[in-house]
Structure formats: structure tokens, C-alpha cells
Short mmCIF file of C-alpha atoms in Angstrom, two decimals:
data_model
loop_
_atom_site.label_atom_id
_atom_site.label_comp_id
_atom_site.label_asym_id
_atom_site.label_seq_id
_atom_site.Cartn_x
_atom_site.Cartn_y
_atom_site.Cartn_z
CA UNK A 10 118.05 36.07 176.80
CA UNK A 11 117.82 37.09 180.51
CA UNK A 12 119.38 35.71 183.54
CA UNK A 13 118.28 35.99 186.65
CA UNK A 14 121.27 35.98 188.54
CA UNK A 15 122.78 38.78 186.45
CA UNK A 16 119.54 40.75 187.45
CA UNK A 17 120.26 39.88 191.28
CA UNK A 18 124.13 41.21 190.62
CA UNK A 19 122.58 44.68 189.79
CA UNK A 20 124.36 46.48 186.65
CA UNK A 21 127.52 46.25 186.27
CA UNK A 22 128.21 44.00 189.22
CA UNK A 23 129.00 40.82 187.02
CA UNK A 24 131.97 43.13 185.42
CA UNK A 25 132.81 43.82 188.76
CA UNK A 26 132.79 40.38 189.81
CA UNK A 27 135.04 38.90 187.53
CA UNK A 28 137.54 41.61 187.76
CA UNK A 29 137.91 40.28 190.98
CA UNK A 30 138.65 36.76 190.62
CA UNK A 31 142.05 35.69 189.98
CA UNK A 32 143.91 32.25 189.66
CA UNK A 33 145.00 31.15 192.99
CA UNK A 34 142.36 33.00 194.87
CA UNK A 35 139.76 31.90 197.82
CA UNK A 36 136.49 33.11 197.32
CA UNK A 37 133.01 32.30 199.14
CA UNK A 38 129.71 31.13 197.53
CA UNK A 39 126.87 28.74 197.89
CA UNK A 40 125.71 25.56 196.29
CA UNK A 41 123.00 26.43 193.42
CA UNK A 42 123.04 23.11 191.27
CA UNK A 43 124.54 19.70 191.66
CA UNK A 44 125.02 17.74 188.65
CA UNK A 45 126.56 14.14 187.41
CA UNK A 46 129.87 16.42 186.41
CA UNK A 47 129.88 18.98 188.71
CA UNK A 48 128.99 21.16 191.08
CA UNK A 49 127.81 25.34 190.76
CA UNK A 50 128.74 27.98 192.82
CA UNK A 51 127.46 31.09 192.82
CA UNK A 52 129.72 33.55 193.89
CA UNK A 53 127.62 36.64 193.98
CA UNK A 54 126.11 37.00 190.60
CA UNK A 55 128.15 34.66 188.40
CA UNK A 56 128.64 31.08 188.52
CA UNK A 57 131.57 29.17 188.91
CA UNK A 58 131.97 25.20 188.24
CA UNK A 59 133.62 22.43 190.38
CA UNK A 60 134.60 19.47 188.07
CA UNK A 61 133.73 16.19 189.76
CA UNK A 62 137.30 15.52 189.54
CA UNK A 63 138.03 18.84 191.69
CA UNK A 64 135.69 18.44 194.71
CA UNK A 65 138.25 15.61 196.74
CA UNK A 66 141.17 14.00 196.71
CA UNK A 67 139.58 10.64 196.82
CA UNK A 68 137.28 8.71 194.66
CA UNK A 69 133.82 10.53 194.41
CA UNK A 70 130.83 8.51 193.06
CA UNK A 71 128.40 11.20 192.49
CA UNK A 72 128.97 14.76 193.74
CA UNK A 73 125.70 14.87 196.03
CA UNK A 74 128.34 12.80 198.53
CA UNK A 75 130.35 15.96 198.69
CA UNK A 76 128.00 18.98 198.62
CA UNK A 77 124.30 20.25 199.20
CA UNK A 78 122.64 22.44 197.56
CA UNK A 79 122.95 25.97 199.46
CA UNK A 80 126.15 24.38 200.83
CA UNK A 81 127.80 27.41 201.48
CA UNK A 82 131.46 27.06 200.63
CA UNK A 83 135.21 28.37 200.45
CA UNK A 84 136.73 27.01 196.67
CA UNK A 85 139.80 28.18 195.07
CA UNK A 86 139.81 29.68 191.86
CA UNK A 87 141.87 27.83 188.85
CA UNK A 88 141.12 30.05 186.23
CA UNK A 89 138.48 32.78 184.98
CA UNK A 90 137.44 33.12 180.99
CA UNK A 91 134.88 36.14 181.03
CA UNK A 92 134.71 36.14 177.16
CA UNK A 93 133.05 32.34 177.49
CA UNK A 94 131.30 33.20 180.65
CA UNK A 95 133.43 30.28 182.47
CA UNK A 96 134.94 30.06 185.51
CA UNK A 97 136.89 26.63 186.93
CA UNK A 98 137.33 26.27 190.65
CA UNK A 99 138.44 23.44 193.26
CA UNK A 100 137.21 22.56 196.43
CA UNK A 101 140.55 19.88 196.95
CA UNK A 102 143.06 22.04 196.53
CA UNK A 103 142.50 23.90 199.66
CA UNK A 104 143.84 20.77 201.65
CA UNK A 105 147.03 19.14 200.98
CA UNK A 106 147.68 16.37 198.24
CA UNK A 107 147.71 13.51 200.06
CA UNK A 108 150.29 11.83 197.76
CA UNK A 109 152.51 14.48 198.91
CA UNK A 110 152.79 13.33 202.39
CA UNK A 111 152.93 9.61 201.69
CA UNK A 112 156.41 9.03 201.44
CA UNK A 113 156.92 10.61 204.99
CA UNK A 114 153.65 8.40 206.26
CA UNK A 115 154.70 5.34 205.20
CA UNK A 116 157.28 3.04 203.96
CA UNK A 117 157.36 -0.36 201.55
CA UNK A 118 157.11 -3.00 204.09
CA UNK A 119 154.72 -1.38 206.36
CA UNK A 120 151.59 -3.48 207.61
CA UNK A 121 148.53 -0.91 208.17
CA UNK A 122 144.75 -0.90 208.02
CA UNK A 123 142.72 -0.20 205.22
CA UNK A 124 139.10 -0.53 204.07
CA UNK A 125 137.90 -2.06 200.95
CA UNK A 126 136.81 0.09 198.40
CA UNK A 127 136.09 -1.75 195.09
CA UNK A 128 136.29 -5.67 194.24
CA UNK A 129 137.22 -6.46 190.53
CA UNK A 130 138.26 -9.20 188.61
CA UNK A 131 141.98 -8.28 188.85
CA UNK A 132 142.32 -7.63 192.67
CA UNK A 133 141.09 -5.23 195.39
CA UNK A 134 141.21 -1.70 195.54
CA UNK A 135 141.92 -0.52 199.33
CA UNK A 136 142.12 3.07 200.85
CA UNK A 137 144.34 3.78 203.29
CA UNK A 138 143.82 7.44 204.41
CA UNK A 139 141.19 9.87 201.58
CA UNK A 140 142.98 9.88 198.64
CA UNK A 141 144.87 7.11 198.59
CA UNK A 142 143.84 4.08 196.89
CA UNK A 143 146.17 0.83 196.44
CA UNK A 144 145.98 -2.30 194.29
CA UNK A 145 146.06 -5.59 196.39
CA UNK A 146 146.38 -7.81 192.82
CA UNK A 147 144.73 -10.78 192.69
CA UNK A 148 147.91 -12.89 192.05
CA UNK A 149 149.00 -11.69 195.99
CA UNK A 150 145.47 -13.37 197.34
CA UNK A 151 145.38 -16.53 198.60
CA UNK A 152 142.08 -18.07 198.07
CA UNK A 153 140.57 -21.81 196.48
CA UNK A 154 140.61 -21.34 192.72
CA UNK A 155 136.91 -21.43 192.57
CA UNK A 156 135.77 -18.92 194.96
CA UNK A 157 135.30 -15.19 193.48
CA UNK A 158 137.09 -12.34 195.39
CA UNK A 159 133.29 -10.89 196.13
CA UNK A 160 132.87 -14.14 197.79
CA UNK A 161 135.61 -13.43 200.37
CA UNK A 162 135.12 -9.40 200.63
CA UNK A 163 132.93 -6.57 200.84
CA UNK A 164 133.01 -2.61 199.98
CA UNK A 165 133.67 -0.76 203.63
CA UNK A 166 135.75 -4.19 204.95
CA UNK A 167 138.37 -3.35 206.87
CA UNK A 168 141.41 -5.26 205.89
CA UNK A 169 145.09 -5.87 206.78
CA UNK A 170 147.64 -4.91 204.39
CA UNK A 171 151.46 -4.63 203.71
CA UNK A 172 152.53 -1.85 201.49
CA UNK A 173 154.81 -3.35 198.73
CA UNK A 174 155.61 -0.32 196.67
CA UNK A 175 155.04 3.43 196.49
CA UNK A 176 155.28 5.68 193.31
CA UNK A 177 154.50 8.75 194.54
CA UNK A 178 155.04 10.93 191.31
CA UNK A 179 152.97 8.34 189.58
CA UNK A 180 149.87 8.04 192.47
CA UNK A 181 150.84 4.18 192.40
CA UNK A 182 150.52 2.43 195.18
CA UNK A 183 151.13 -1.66 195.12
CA UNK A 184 149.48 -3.59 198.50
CA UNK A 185 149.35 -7.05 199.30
CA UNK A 186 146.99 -8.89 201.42
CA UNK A 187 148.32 -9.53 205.21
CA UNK A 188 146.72 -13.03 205.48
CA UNK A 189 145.14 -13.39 209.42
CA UNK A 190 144.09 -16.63 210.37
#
């Protein structure tokens, strides 16, 4: 079996390589393959993958909305397993968990702006910053009994809403509909 990018690292480069990654650590690379999971980096000689759930704090559809291919980028390594030829990184953990700072942000009985992000049959998802996602249930929306909740909103609507509850350890975050009229 041959590789081509352990032909590009030269001999004994790939060794050299992964001796120098370490948990923790920021390393450079570029953007060789985007896929439904995840993203590849090659950082040199080796690859490295980004798990879909690593690239953002926020909700990411398909990868291709974060990254390019030849993308060149700065990820942190999460761990390196040279016997299986595997190495995890993150592209969200070089910025700050959101959920961190949302306690200091904001407050239950806050009114803010937020934009629609998903309509289902038990309420409306909203985001109010990236990252954070709230539940506007449908029990909290006043609207005649027959009319659907797709009906009344759309995906990108920008909506008034008052936060109700935070659970910051648990990324919960309970929102209720500011009616306007």
C-alpha cells in the first residue's frame, strides 16, 4: 500500500511529525477533504480529522458551511494515536464556550433578539448569539388551534424573546415568545 502524502513527508518525516503533536497543542494545516462527518487536515504529511461535532460551537448542517477545501487553518489538537494512524483535532475549541459566558450575558427575565433556527412540532428553536440555541415550547405560543407553527414562522426570522430559564451546566436554555402586536 502506498500513500502519497507519506511520500511528500520524505522518510522519516511522518515519525517526526507525530512526535510533535501533543494534546492541547495549535498546529497549522490545510483543508484536503470535506466529508458528511468531518473535515481533513493535513498537517504536513499526516492527516488529522475534525469531527462535525468539533468544527463550531453552534449547530452545523454539513461541514462545507464551515470549511473549503485548501482552507488553510489553525486547529487544536485533542489527542494523537500513531499506532492507529489517528489523530482528533478541534477547530471550536480555540474560541470560548459560549455557554460559559451566558450566565454573565444574560439573566431569566431578559427580553432579547433572536433568529429562528428550526420549526418543529413541539416549539421553536431560536439562537441567540452562535452556540446558543433555546426552546420557545409550543405550549408558550399563542396562536388559533388550527394554524401550524410553519404557518406563523420561518428559518432566519428574527424574533422577540424573554429568557425564562438558564441551565448552564446542562446547555438548557428555556425561551418564551415576546408576543408584538
Amino acid at each position: 500500500v502506498f500513500s502519497e502524502r507519506a511520500a511528500i513527508a520524505g522518510k522519516g518525516r511522518r515519525k517526526e511529525i507525530f512526535d510533535s503533536l501533543a494534546p492541547n497543542r495549535v498546529v497549522e494545516g490545510y483543508i484536503t477533504n470535506v466529508t458528511a462527518f468531518g473535515v481533513f487536515v493535513d498537517l504536513g504529511g499526516v492527516e488529522g480529522l475534525i469531527h462535525v461535532s468539533e468544527l463550531s460551537w453552534g449547530r452545523v448542517n454539513h461541514p462545507e458551511d464551515c470549511v473549503r477545501i485548501g482552507d488553510q487553518v489553525k486547529v487544536l489538537v485533542m489527542s494523537v494515536d500513531e499506532m492507529n494512524n489517528r489523530i482528533a483535532l478541534s477547530l471550536k475549541r480555540l474560541t470560548p464556550n459560549p455557554w460559559e459566558l451566558l450566565a454573565e450575558r444574560y439573566q431569566p427575565g431578559d427580553v432579547v433578539t433572536a433568529t429562528v433556527t428550526a420549526i418543529t412540532k413541539f416549539g421553536i428553536f431560536a439562537k441567540l448569539q452562535e452556540g446558543i440555541e433555546g426552546l420557545i415550547h409550543i405550549s408558550s405560543i399563542k396562536s388559533p388551534e388550527d394554524q401550524i407553527l410553519s404557518d406563523q414562522f420561518s428559518e432566519g426570522q428574527s424574533i422577540h424573546v424573554q429568557i425564562l430559564h438558564l441551565e448552564v451546566e446542562r446547555r438548557r436554555l428555556g425561551l418564551g415568545l415576546v408576543q408584538t402586536e
